[in-house]
Amino acid sequence: MNDFFKRKRIFFCFIIVGLLILITVVSYFNLAIQPITAKAKNIAKVERGAIVDRHGVPLAVQTIFYRIGVNTKEIKDKQDFALKMCSVLDMTEDALFEKIDKKREYVILKKKATMAEYDEIRSLALDCGFKNINYEQLPGRIYPNNSMASQLIGYMGDEGYGLAGIEFSQQQILSPAIDASKENPEQGKNIYLTIDTTLQYKLEQIAYDAITETQAESMIMIAADCKTGEILSYISLPSADLNDYGMASNEAKLNRPSTNAYEPGSVFKIFTVGIVTDEKGISANDSFLCDGAYEKRLGNGETVRIKCLEHHGWLTPREALKYSCNDVLGQISDRISDDQFINRIKQLGFGEKTGIELSGETSGFVKDPDNKTWSARSKPTIAIGQEISVSALQMVQAATAIANGGVPVKLRVISKITDKEGNTVYEAAPEERERAFRKGTADYILSCMETTATTGTGSRANIGDVAIGVKTGTAQMADKENGGYSDTDFLSNCIAIFPVDEPQIILYIVIEKAKGETYAGRIVAPVIGKAADVIIDHMGMSRGKAASVEHNGIINIPRSTTIKLGALMPDFTGFSKKELLPLTNLPEVKININGSGWVTSQNPAPGTPISQGTVIELYLE
């Protein structure tokens, strides 16, 4: 051993050890002089705001779902796993086995499980000893009214981002991006829409009946307050169940009132007569001869010819609208220049977006006189609602000019926005556009529409005890395969303003590709009448046949019992505010109490499954 410990070797070992000690000391010294790194903070979550109707009735509320998956390599007996877990996963044993027997290492067993489903699946998995299942929380949305106003409300995807409608266009309002520099990030705000849920429901029932009776492919119904521009009902059929949005067809997801552009046909004639009257090209007493077709011979020998459905004889502008005469409307359009006509059409808002709070809105199309496709036929054709494309929203907004004495009002679907505590941070106000008609002109056109409703093509919309102004229109739709116009596909539409003496509501209905009868006066006007009846009663407008009822003033409130929250929503009817207060501290749900007194209504309805984060709205009187 003495031969091994020689001086050189010992000296060399000491050098190596010394260097290691020196390196260690230097490293510790460097660490010691560095500033202490702050511990990572938990990033606070942003709670997405709710979407409610004008009265605060929930239309979209925040909740929590679970994405459930499993590592297939950790399953010891896949056949046993499939046998025991298939029932709670709503799958057959064979289907579940096939899913986990694939080569993929990780598979999703259920994409979107509710709290109740999660509890059931997790409980069974633990009982069976399956500890390899993963449960991932997802931000979720519950849509209490399923398909009601689905294109307006829109849809939130699994990752917490809006994919359509208000959920998409107001994403930053509903769920602001997290600012890492802020200890308490901004929370999502609640959006109050202008629609009335009760009215929306009633009108949707009428719309469903109409689309069934006409066997149409689609339908639009818009009801708006002509003074404020607020849309009270927004209907587009077919519609999608927002709680099962992934299974909906593309047709059901289409937001037709906002994104579809089409030729409106004869409904557009009210704007033509209004424009030419306002430009003093015609007067109310002028007469025009309808001999069955509008004809105009050009200098080069060419003749422009537009057919009329009848030989109406001599007609005033009022009578031309009453009978929807193409010949006279073509003659009326000749009374002003091309530029005058097109400029006034644009002044009404056609050819541009209305600016409503939705994405993907169409501008439609208004042809300019200097466009290479403009011809001698263009102006009289546009005058009767062809060679121009519009949206349903543009038609309603333009009609507000007639209803409001010549001044159009911008349409909107958002009433106000509140923060998490309920404080109002934004409240919409009516926004008038540039005057489009003189008051005398607007009043004249409205009176012409009343004539159309009483004795003209819109007589089936007449409701008797409330004066209503109407104009119908039936337009051939474009043949996208062969070009030109289709011989079988028609767009039938009708617009109404009421009451005529003091306009409050604009109602517009479009029915596309009805089977059998297609004339708007026969299939759309009656629907206008039914819908107007419902709106008048719902809004409490004065009418001749209004019913009178008596009430003794006594309201019986059922005796309440102790409230318990379980897997299903209890019936809160009759409980007092005092009895509800203990529930406001529960961590698994959020309860909003609206009003004072006793519960008269609630949302979600009794019997609805309760999940983590469910928002319960209670209305007291």
Coordinates of C-alpha atoms in Angstrom, one line a residue:
M1 CA 0.0 0.0 0.0
N2 CA 2.9 2.3 0.7
D3 CA 3.9 1.9 -2.9
F4 CA 0.5 3.1 -4.0
F5 CA 0.5 6.4 -2.0
K6 CA 3.2 8.2 -3.7
R7 CA 3.7 11.9 -3.5
K8 CA 2.7 12.7 -7.1
R9 CA -0.5 10.8 -6.8
I10 CA -1.5 12.4 -3.5
F11 CA -0.6 15.8 -4.8
F12 CA -2.7 15.3 -7.9
C13 CA -5.7 14.1 -5.9
F14 CA -5.5 17.2 -3.6
I15 CA -5.5 19.4 -6.7
I16 CA -8.7 17.7 -8.1
V17 CA -10.5 17.9 -4.7
G18 CA -9.4 21.6 -4.3
L19 CA -10.8 22.5 -7.8
L20 CA -14.1 20.8 -7.0
I21 CA -14.4 22.7 -3.7
L22 CA -13.5 26.0 -5.4
I23 CA -16.2 25.4 -8.1
T24 CA -18.8 24.6 -5.4
V25 CA -18.0 27.7 -3.4
V26 CA -18.1 29.9 -6.5
S27 CA -21.5 28.4 -7.5
Y28 CA -23.0 28.9 -4.1
F29 CA -21.7 32.5 -4.0
N30 CA -23.3 33.3 -7.3
L31 CA -26.6 31.9 -6.1
A32 CA -26.4 33.8 -2.9
I33 CA -26.0 37.2 -4.5
Q34 CA -28.9 36.7 -7.0
P35 CA -32.3 38.3 -6.2
I36 CA -34.9 35.9 -4.8
T37 CA -37.3 34.7 -7.5
A38 CA -40.9 35.3 -6.6
K39 CA -43.1 32.3 -6.4
A40 CA -45.4 31.8 -9.3
K41 CA -48.8 33.0 -8.6
N42 CA -51.9 31.1 -9.6
I43 CA -53.5 32.8 -12.5
A44 CA -57.0 33.8 -11.6
K45 CA -59.8 32.6 -13.8
V46 CA -62.2 34.8 -15.7
E47 CA -65.8 34.0 -15.3
R48 CA -67.7 34.4 -18.6
G49 CA -70.6 36.8 -18.5
A50 CA -74.2 35.7 -19.0
I51 CA -76.4 36.6 -22.0
V52 CA -79.9 37.5 -21.0
D53 CA -83.0 39.0 -22.6
R54 CA -84.2 42.6 -22.1
H55 CA -85.8 41.6 -18.7
G56 CA -82.9 39.6 -17.4
V57 CA -84.2 36.1 -18.3
P58 CA -81.1 33.9 -18.9
L59 CA -80.3 32.8 -22.4
A60 CA -76.7 31.6 -21.9
V61 CA -75.1 31.0 -18.5
Q62 CA -71.8 29.7 -17.3
T63 CA -71.3 26.2 -16.1
I64 CA -68.5 23.5 -15.9
F65 CA -68.3 20.3 -18.0
Y66 CA -65.7 17.5 -18.0
R67 CA -63.7 16.0 -20.7
I68 CA -63.1 12.4 -19.7
G69 CA -60.2 10.3 -21.2
V70 CA -58.0 7.3 -20.4
N71 CA -54.5 6.1 -21.1
T72 CA -55.2 2.8 -22.9
K73 CA -51.8 1.3 -22.0
E74 CA -52.7 1.5 -18.3
I75 CA -55.8 -0.6 -18.7
K76 CA -54.9 -4.1 -17.7
D77 CA -58.1 -5.9 -18.9
K78 CA -59.8 -3.9 -21.7
Q79 CA -62.7 -6.3 -22.0
D80 CA -63.5 -6.0 -18.3
F81 CA -63.2 -2.2 -18.5
A82 CA -65.6 -2.1 -21.5
L83 CA -68.1 -4.4 -19.7
K84 CA -68.2 -2.3 -16.5
M85 CA -68.0 1.2 -17.9
C86 CA -70.1 1.1 -21.1
S87 CA -73.4 1.9 -19.4
V88 CA -72.3 5.1 -17.7
L89 CA -70.6 6.3 -20.9
D90 CA -73.7 5.7 -23.0
M91 CA -71.9 3.3 -25.2
T92 CA -72.3 -0.4 -26.1
E93 CA -69.7 -2.8 -24.7
D94 CA -68.4 -3.6 -28.2
A95 CA -68.2 0.1 -29.1
L96 CA -66.2 1.0 -26.0
F97 CA -63.9 -2.0 -26.4
E98 CA -63.2 -1.0 -30.0
K99 CA -62.4 2.5 -28.9
I100 CA -59.9 1.6 -26.2
D101 CA -58.4 -1.3 -28.2
K102 CA -57.0 1.0 -30.9
K103 CA -53.3 1.8 -31.2
R104 CA -53.8 5.3 -29.9
E105 CA -52.3 5.7 -26.4
Y106 CA -54.9 8.2 -25.2
V107 CA -58.6 8.3 -26.1
I108 CA -61.5 10.5 -25.1
L109 CA -64.3 8.6 -23.5
K110 CA -66.7 11.5 -23.2
K111 CA -66.1 15.0 -24.7
K112 CA -68.6 16.9 -22.6
A113 CA -69.9 15.4 -19.4
T114 CA -72.2 17.3 -17.0
M115 CA -71.5 17.4 -13.3
A116 CA -74.0 14.6 -12.7
E117 CA -72.5 12.4 -15.4
Y118 CA -69.0 13.1 -14.0
D119 CA -70.0 12.1 -10.5
E120 CA -71.6 8.9 -11.8
I121 CA -68.6 7.9 -14.0
R122 CA -66.0 8.7 -11.4
S123 CA -67.9 6.9 -8.6
L124 CA -68.2 3.7 -10.7
A125 CA -64.6 3.9 -11.9
L126 CA -63.3 4.1 -8.3
D127 CA -65.6 1.2 -7.2
C128 CA -64.2 -0.9 -10.0
G129 CA -60.6 0.1 -9.3
F130 CA -60.0 2.1 -12.5
K131 CA -57.7 4.8 -11.3
N132 CA -56.2 5.7 -14.7
I133 CA -59.1 7.8 -15.9
N134 CA -58.4 11.5 -16.4
Y135 CA -61.1 14.2 -15.7
E136 CA -60.4 17.6 -17.3
Q137 CA -62.6 20.6 -16.3
L138 CA -63.9 22.6 -19.2
P139 CA -65.6 26.0 -19.3
G140 CA -69.1 25.4 -20.4
R141 CA -72.4 27.0 -21.3
I142 CA -76.0 26.1 -20.7
Y143 CA -78.6 27.4 -23.0
P144 CA -81.9 27.1 -21.1
N145 CA -84.1 27.7 -24.2
N146 CA -82.3 25.3 -26.5
S147 CA -82.9 26.5 -30.1
M148 CA -84.8 29.8 -29.3
A149 CA -83.1 32.7 -31.1
S150 CA -80.1 30.4 -31.6
Q151 CA -78.5 32.4 -34.4
L152 CA -78.7 35.6 -32.4
I153 CA -77.3 34.2 -29.1
G154 CA -74.7 32.1 -30.8
Y155 CA -72.6 29.3 -29.4
M156 CA -69.5 28.9 -27.2
G157 CA -67.0 26.1 -28.1
D158 CA -65.3 23.7 -25.7
E159 CA -62.2 25.9 -25.4
G160 CA -64.2 28.9 -24.0
Y161 CA -64.4 31.0 -27.2
G162 CA -67.5 32.1 -29.0
L163 CA -68.1 30.5 -32.4
A164 CA -71.2 32.3 -33.6
G165 CA -73.7 35.0 -32.8
I166 CA -73.3 37.3 -29.8
E167 CA -71.1 34.7 -28.2
F168 CA -68.6 35.3 -31.0
S169 CA -69.0 39.0 -31.8
Q170 CA -68.9 40.0 -28.1
Q171 CA -66.2 37.6 -27.0
Q172 CA -64.0 40.3 -25.4
I173 CA -67.0 41.7 -23.4
L174 CA -68.2 38.3 -22.2
S175 CA -64.7 36.9 -21.5
P176 CA -61.9 39.5 -21.5
A177 CA -58.4 38.2 -22.1
I178 CA -56.4 37.7 -18.9
D179 CA -53.8 40.4 -18.1
A180 CA -51.0 38.6 -16.2
S181 CA -49.9 41.9 -14.7
K182 CA -53.1 42.3 -12.8
E183 CA -53.7 40.4 -9.5
N184 CA -57.5 40.5 -10.0
P185 CA -58.2 40.2 -13.8
E186 CA -61.3 41.8 -15.3
Q187 CA -64.3 39.5 -15.2
G188 CA -66.7 38.9 -17.9
K189 CA -69.7 41.2 -18.3
N190 CA -73.4 40.4 -18.7
I191 CA -75.1 41.3 -22.0
Y192 CA -78.7 42.2 -22.0
L193 CA -80.2 41.6 -25.5
T194 CA -83.2 43.7 -26.8
I195 CA -85.3 40.6 -27.5
D196 CA -88.2 39.7 -25.2
T197 CA -88.1 35.9 -24.5
T198 CA -91.8 35.6 -24.0
L199 CA -92.6 37.4 -27.3
Q200 CA -89.8 35.4 -29.1
Y201 CA -91.4 32.2 -27.9
K202 CA -94.9 33.1 -29.1
L203 CA -93.7 34.3 -32.5
E204 CA -91.5 31.3 -33.0
Q205 CA -94.6 29.0 -32.6
I206 CA -96.3 31.0 -35.4
A207 CA -93.2 30.8 -37.5
Y208 CA -92.9 27.0 -37.0
D209 CA -96.5 26.6 -38.0
A210 CA -96.0 28.7 -41.1
I211 CA -92.9 26.9 -42.3
T212 CA -94.7 23.6 -41.8
E213 CA -97.9 24.6 -43.7
T214 CA -95.9 26.1 -46.6
Q215 CA -93.3 23.3 -46.7
A216 CA -90.7 26.1 -47.1
E217 CA -87.0 25.5 -46.8
S218 CA -86.4 28.5 -44.5
M219 CA -88.0 31.5 -42.9
I220 CA -87.1 34.9 -41.3
M221 CA -89.2 36.9 -38.9
I222 CA -88.0 40.2 -37.4
A223 CA -90.1 42.4 -35.1
A224 CA -88.5 45.8 -34.2
D225 CA -89.4 48.9 -32.2
C226 CA -89.4 51.5 -34.9
K227 CA -88.7 54.4 -32.5
T228 CA -85.6 52.9 -30.8
G229 CA -84.4 50.4 -33.4
E230 CA -84.5 47.6 -30.8
I231 CA -85.2 44.2 -32.2
L232 CA -87.8 42.5 -30.0
S233 CA -87.9 39.2 -31.8
Y234 CA -85.2 37.7 -34.1
I235 CA -86.2 34.4 -35.8
S236 CA -84.4 32.4 -38.4
L237 CA -85.6 28.9 -39.3
P238 CA -84.4 26.2 -39.3
S239 CA -82.5 26.8 -36.0
A240 CA -79.9 24.9 -34.0
D241 CA -80.2 23.4 -30.5
L242 CA -77.4 25.3 -28.8
N243 CA -77.0 22.5 -26.2
D244 CA -76.2 20.1 -29.1
Y245 CA -74.7 22.5 -31.6
G246 CA -72.3 20.1 -33.0
M247 CA -75.1 17.9 -34.4
A248 CA -76.9 20.8 -36.1
S249 CA -76.9 21.1 -39.9
N250 CA -75.2 24.0 -41.6
E251 CA -78.6 25.3 -42.7
A252 CA -79.7 25.5 -39.0
K253 CA -76.6 27.5 -38.1
L254 CA -77.1 30.1 -40.9
N255 CA -77.9 33.6 -39.5
R256 CA -80.2 34.5 -42.4
P257 CA -81.5 38.0 -41.3
S258 CA -77.9 39.2 -41.1
T259 CA -75.9 37.3 -43.7
N260 CA -78.3 36.4 -46.5
A261 CA -78.7 38.9 -49.5
Y262 CA -81.6 38.5 -51.9
E263 CA -83.8 40.3 -54.3
P264 CA -86.9 41.5 -52.3
G265 CA -89.3 41.9 -55.2
S266 CA -92.4 44.1 -54.9
V267 CA -91.9 45.0 -51.2
F268 CA -89.2 47.4 -52.5
K269 CA -91.8 49.4 -54.4
I270 CA -92.7 51.4 -51.3
F271 CA -89.2 52.8 -51.3
T272 CA -89.3 53.5 -55.0
V273 CA -92.6 55.5 -54.7
G274 CA -91.2 57.3 -51.6
I275 CA -88.0 58.3 -53.4
V276 CA -89.7 59.6 -56.6
T277 CA -92.4 61.4 -54.5
D278 CA -89.7 63.0 -52.3
E279 CA -87.8 64.1 -55.4
K280 CA -91.0 65.7 -56.7
G281 CA -91.0 63.5 -59.7
I282 CA -94.6 62.5 -59.1
S283 CA -97.6 63.6 -57.0
A284 CA -100.3 61.7 -55.3
N285 CA -102.8 62.7 -58.0
D286 CA -100.8 61.6 -61.0
S287 CA -102.2 58.8 -63.1
F288 CA -100.3 56.2 -65.2
L289 CA -101.8 53.7 -67.7
C290 CA -101.0 50.0 -67.2
D291 CA -101.6 48.1 -70.4
G292 CA -100.0 44.8 -69.1
A293 CA -96.3 45.7 -69.6
Y294 CA -93.8 48.5 -69.1
E295 CA -92.2 49.3 -72.5
K296 CA -89.5 51.7 -73.4
R297 CA -87.9 52.1 -76.8
L298 CA -84.3 53.2 -76.9
G299 CA -82.5 55.3 -79.5
N300 CA -80.8 52.3 -81.0
G301 CA -84.1 50.6 -81.7
E302 CA -83.9 48.2 -78.7
T303 CA -87.0 47.9 -76.6
V304 CA -87.0 47.3 -72.8
R305 CA -90.1 45.3 -71.7
I306 CA -91.2 44.3 -68.2
K307 CA -94.4 42.3 -67.8
C308 CA -97.1 43.1 -65.4
L309 CA -99.5 40.4 -64.0
E310 CA -102.6 42.3 -65.0
H311 CA -104.0 45.1 -67.3
H312 CA -104.8 47.5 -64.5
G313 CA -105.7 50.5 -66.6
W314 CA -105.2 54.0 -65.1
L315 CA -103.7 54.0 -61.7
T316 CA -102.4 56.6 -59.1
P317 CA -99.2 55.8 -57.2
R318 CA -101.4 54.7 -54.3
E319 CA -103.3 52.2 -56.5
A320 CA -100.0 51.1 -58.1
L321 CA -98.8 49.9 -54.7
K322 CA -102.2 48.5 -53.8
Y323 CA -102.2 46.2 -56.9
S324 CA -98.4 45.9 -57.0
C325 CA -98.3 47.1 -60.6
N326 CA -94.9 46.5 -62.3
D327 CA -95.9 48.7 -65.4
V328 CA -96.7 51.8 -63.4
L329 CA -93.7 51.4 -61.1
G330 CA -91.4 51.3 -64.2
Q331 CA -93.0 54.5 -65.4
I332 CA -92.7 56.2 -62.0
S333 CA -88.9 55.4 -62.0
D334 CA -88.6 57.3 -65.3
R335 CA -89.5 60.5 -63.6
I336 CA -86.1 60.9 -61.9
S337 CA -82.5 60.4 -63.1
D338 CA -80.5 57.2 -62.6
D339 CA -78.1 58.9 -60.2
Q340 CA -80.9 60.5 -58.2
F341 CA -82.6 57.1 -57.8
I342 CA -79.5 55.2 -56.8
N343 CA -78.2 57.9 -54.4
R344 CA -81.5 57.9 -52.6
I345 CA -81.6 54.1 -52.3
K346 CA -78.1 54.3 -50.7
Q347 CA -79.3 57.0 -48.4
L348 CA -81.9 54.5 -47.0
G349 CA -79.0 52.2 -46.0
F350 CA -79.0 49.7 -48.9
G351 CA -75.6 48.7 -50.1
E352 CA -74.0 49.0 -46.7
K353 CA -74.0 47.1 -43.4
T354 CA -76.5 48.2 -40.8
G355 CA -73.8 48.0 -38.2
I356 CA -75.7 45.7 -35.9
E357 CA -73.7 44.0 -33.1
L358 CA -73.2 40.7 -35.1
S359 CA -70.3 39.5 -37.3
G360 CA -70.6 38.4 -40.9
E361 CA -73.3 40.9 -41.9
T362 CA -73.8 41.3 -45.6
S363 CA -73.7 44.7 -47.4
G364 CA -76.1 43.5 -50.1
F365 CA -75.5 45.0 -53.5
V366 CA -76.7 48.2 -55.2
K367 CA -75.7 48.7 -58.8
D368 CA -74.2 52.1 -59.8
P369 CA -75.1 53.8 -63.1
D370 CA -71.5 53.8 -64.1
N371 CA -71.2 50.0 -63.5
K372 CA -70.5 48.1 -66.8
T373 CA -73.5 45.9 -66.2
W374 CA -75.9 48.9 -65.9
S375 CA -78.4 49.0 -68.8
A376 CA -81.6 50.9 -69.8
R377 CA -83.4 48.1 -68.1
S378 CA -81.7 48.5 -64.7
K379 CA -83.6 51.4 -63.2
P380 CA -87.2 50.1 -63.8
T381 CA -86.1 46.6 -62.8
I382 CA -84.6 47.9 -59.5
A383 CA -87.8 49.9 -59.0
I384 CA -89.7 46.7 -58.7
G385 CA -87.1 45.0 -56.4
Q386 CA -84.9 43.1 -58.9
E387 CA -81.2 43.7 -59.9
I388 CA -80.7 44.7 -56.2
S389 CA -79.8 42.5 -53.3
V390 CA -80.7 43.4 -49.7
S391 CA -80.8 41.8 -46.2
A392 CA -83.7 41.4 -43.9
L393 CA -82.1 43.8 -41.5
Q394 CA -81.6 46.5 -44.2
M395 CA -85.3 46.2 -45.1
V396 CA -86.4 46.7 -41.5
Q397 CA -84.0 49.6 -41.0
A398 CA -85.1 51.3 -44.2
A399 CA -88.8 50.9 -43.1
T400 CA -88.1 52.8 -39.9
A401 CA -87.8 55.9 -42.1
I402 CA -91.4 55.4 -43.2
A403 CA -92.6 54.7 -39.7
N404 CA -90.7 57.7 -38.1
G405 CA -91.8 60.5 -40.4
G406 CA -88.7 60.2 -42.7
V407 CA -85.9 59.6 -40.2
P408 CA -84.5 56.0 -40.1
V409 CA -83.1 54.5 -36.8
K410 CA -80.1 52.2 -36.5
L411 CA -81.1 48.7 -35.5
R412 CA -79.5 47.0 -32.5
V413 CA -79.8 43.8 -30.5
I414 CA -77.9 44.8 -27.3
S415 CA -79.9 46.8 -24.7
K416 CA -77.2 47.2 -22.0
I417 CA -74.1 45.6 -20.4
T418 CA -73.5 45.1 -16.7
D419 CA -70.5 44.0 -14.7
K420 CA -70.3 41.0 -12.4
E421 CA -71.9 43.0 -9.5
G422 CA -74.8 44.1 -11.7
N423 CA -73.7 47.7 -12.3
T424 CA -74.6 49.1 -15.7
V425 CA -71.4 49.9 -17.7
Y426 CA -73.1 50.5 -21.0
E427 CA -76.7 51.4 -21.9
A428 CA -77.7 51.7 -25.6
A429 CA -79.7 54.7 -26.8
P430 CA -81.6 55.3 -30.1
E431 CA -79.3 56.4 -32.9
E432 CA -81.0 58.3 -35.7
R433 CA -79.6 58.2 -39.2
E434 CA -79.7 60.9 -41.8
R435 CA -83.2 62.0 -42.8
A436 CA -84.3 59.9 -45.8
F437 CA -87.8 61.3 -46.6
R438 CA -89.7 64.5 -45.9
K439 CA -92.4 63.9 -43.2
G440 CA -95.2 64.4 -45.7
T441 CA -93.7 61.7 -48.0
A442 CA -93.2 59.2 -45.2
D443 CA -96.8 59.7 -44.0
Y444 CA -98.1 59.3 -47.6
I445 CA -96.3 56.0 -48.1
L446 CA -97.6 54.7 -44.8
S447 CA -101.2 55.6 -45.8
C448 CA -100.6 53.8 -49.1
M449 CA -99.5 50.7 -47.2
E450 CA -102.7 51.0 -45.1
T451 CA -104.7 50.9 -48.3
T452 CA -102.8 47.8 -49.4
A453 CA -103.7 46.1 -46.2
T454 CA -107.4 47.0 -46.4
T455 CA -108.2 46.4 -50.0
G456 CA -105.0 45.4 -51.8
T457 CA -102.6 42.5 -52.1
G458 CA -102.0 42.6 -48.3
S459 CA -105.6 42.3 -47.2
R460 CA -105.0 38.9 -45.6
A461 CA -102.7 40.7 -43.1
N462 CA -105.5 43.1 -42.0
I463 CA -106.4 42.7 -38.3
G464 CA -109.4 44.9 -38.2
D465 CA -109.3 46.8 -34.9
V466 CA -105.7 48.1 -35.3
A467 CA -104.8 50.0 -38.4
I468 CA -101.8 48.3 -40.1
G469 CA -99.7 49.2 -43.2
V470 CA -98.5 46.4 -45.4
K471 CA -96.6 45.6 -48.6
T472 CA -96.1 42.2 -50.1
G473 CA -93.7 40.9 -52.6
T474 CA -92.9 37.6 -54.4
A475 CA -89.6 37.3 -56.2
Q476 CA -88.1 34.6 -58.4
M477 CA -84.9 33.3 -56.9
A478 CA -81.6 32.9 -58.9
D479 CA -80.9 29.6 -60.5
K480 CA -77.4 29.0 -59.3
E481 CA -76.8 26.0 -61.5
N482 CA -78.1 27.2 -64.9
G483 CA -78.0 31.0 -64.4
G484 CA -80.9 33.4 -64.7
Y485 CA -84.1 32.9 -62.6
S486 CA -85.6 29.7 -61.3
D487 CA -89.0 28.7 -62.5
T488 CA -89.7 26.8 -59.2
D489 CA -88.0 28.7 -56.4
F490 CA -89.5 31.9 -55.0
L491 CA -88.9 34.2 -52.2
S492 CA -92.1 35.5 -50.6
N493 CA -91.9 38.4 -48.2
C494 CA -94.1 41.0 -46.5
I495 CA -93.4 44.1 -44.4
A496 CA -95.9 45.7 -41.9
I497 CA -95.9 48.9 -39.8
F498 CA -98.5 49.3 -37.0
P499 CA -100.4 51.0 -35.6
V500 CA -100.6 53.4 -38.6
D501 CA -101.8 56.4 -36.5
E502 CA -98.8 56.1 -34.1
P503 CA -96.3 53.5 -35.4
Q504 CA -94.5 51.4 -32.9
I505 CA -93.6 48.1 -34.6
I506 CA -92.1 47.0 -37.8
L507 CA -92.7 43.3 -38.6
Y508 CA -91.0 41.7 -41.6
I509 CA -91.3 38.1 -42.7
V510 CA -89.5 36.2 -45.5
I511 CA -90.4 32.7 -46.6
E512 CA -88.0 30.9 -49.0
K513 CA -88.8 28.2 -51.5
A514 CA -92.4 27.4 -50.4
K515 CA -94.1 24.4 -52.0
G516 CA -97.3 24.9 -53.9
E517 CA -98.6 28.4 -53.3
T518 CA -95.9 31.1 -53.4
Y519 CA -97.7 34.5 -53.7
A520 CA -96.8 36.5 -50.6
G521 CA -100.3 38.0 -50.3
R522 CA -101.6 34.4 -49.8
I523 CA -98.9 32.7 -47.7
V524 CA -97.0 35.5 -45.9
A525 CA -99.7 38.2 -45.3
P526 CA -101.8 35.8 -43.1
V527 CA -98.7 35.1 -40.9
I528 CA -98.2 38.9 -40.6
G529 CA -101.7 39.2 -39.3
K530 CA -101.3 36.4 -36.7
A531 CA -97.9 37.7 -35.5
A532 CA -99.2 41.3 -35.3
D533 CA -102.2 40.1 -33.2
V534 CA -99.8 38.5 -30.7
I535 CA -97.5 41.5 -30.6
I536 CA -100.3 44.0 -30.0
D537 CA -101.7 41.9 -27.1
H538 CA -98.2 41.2 -25.7
M539 CA -97.3 44.9 -25.6
G540 CA -100.7 46.0 -24.3
M541 CA -101.5 48.2 -27.3
S542 CA -105.0 49.8 -27.4
R543 CA -107.4 47.8 -29.6
G544 CA -111.1 47.5 -30.2
K545 CA -111.4 43.8 -29.2
A546 CA -109.2 44.0 -26.1
A547 CA -110.4 41.7 -23.3
S548 CA -111.2 43.1 -19.8
V549 CA -110.6 40.9 -16.7
E550 CA -111.3 41.4 -13.0
H551 CA -109.0 40.3 -10.2
N552 CA -109.8 40.3 -6.5
G553 CA -106.2 41.5 -5.7
I554 CA -105.4 38.4 -3.6
I555 CA -102.5 36.2 -4.5
N556 CA -102.2 32.9 -2.8
I557 CA -98.6 31.9 -2.0
P558 CA -98.1 28.2 -1.2
R559 CA -96.5 27.3 2.1
S560 CA -92.8 26.7 1.7
T561 CA -90.6 24.0 3.1
T562 CA -86.8 23.7 3.7
I563 CA -84.8 24.0 0.5
K564 CA -82.3 21.3 -0.3
L565 CA -80.1 21.1 -3.4
G566 CA -79.4 17.7 -4.8
A567 CA -78.6 16.4 -8.3
L568 CA -81.8 18.0 -9.8
M569 CA -83.1 21.5 -9.6
P570 CA -85.8 21.9 -7.0
D571 CA -89.0 23.9 -7.4
F572 CA -88.4 27.3 -5.7
T573 CA -92.0 28.6 -6.3
G574 CA -93.4 30.2 -3.2
F575 CA -90.2 30.5 -1.2
S576 CA -89.5 33.9 0.4
K577 CA -86.3 35.9 -0.1
K578 CA -85.4 35.3 3.5
E579 CA -85.6 31.5 3.0
L580 CA -83.4 31.8 -0.1
L581 CA -80.5 33.7 1.5
P582 CA -78.7 30.7 3.0
L583 CA -78.4 29.3 -0.6
T584 CA -76.4 32.3 -1.8
N585 CA -73.3 31.0 0.1
L586 CA -73.2 27.6 -1.6
P587 CA -69.9 27.1 -3.5
E588 CA -71.2 24.7 -6.2
V589 CA -73.9 27.0 -7.7
K590 CA -74.6 30.7 -8.1
I591 CA -78.0 32.0 -7.2
N592 CA -79.2 35.4 -8.5
I593 CA -82.3 36.8 -6.7
N594 CA -84.3 39.3 -8.7
G595 CA -87.1 41.3 -7.0
S596 CA -88.6 41.0 -3.6
G597 CA -91.4 38.9 -2.0
W598 CA -91.8 35.3 -3.1
V599 CA -90.5 33.3 -6.0
T600 CA -93.0 33.2 -9.0
S601 CA -90.6 31.9 -11.6
Q602 CA -87.2 30.4 -12.0
N603 CA -84.6 29.4 -14.6
P604 CA -83.5 26.6 -15.1
A605 CA -86.8 24.8 -14.7
P606 CA -87.5 22.3 -11.8
G607 CA -86.0 18.9 -12.6
T608 CA -83.0 20.2 -14.6
P609 CA -79.7 18.5 -13.7
I610 CA -77.5 20.6 -11.5
S611 CA -73.8 20.9 -12.5
Q612 CA -70.8 22.6 -11.0
G613 CA -71.1 26.4 -11.6
T614 CA -74.8 26.3 -12.5
V615 CA -76.4 29.8 -12.4
I616 CA -79.9 29.9 -11.0
E617 CA -82.1 32.9 -11.7
L618 CA -85.0 33.4 -9.3
Y619 CA -87.7 36.0 -9.9
L620 CA -89.7 37.3 -6.9
E621 CA -92.9 39.3 -6.6

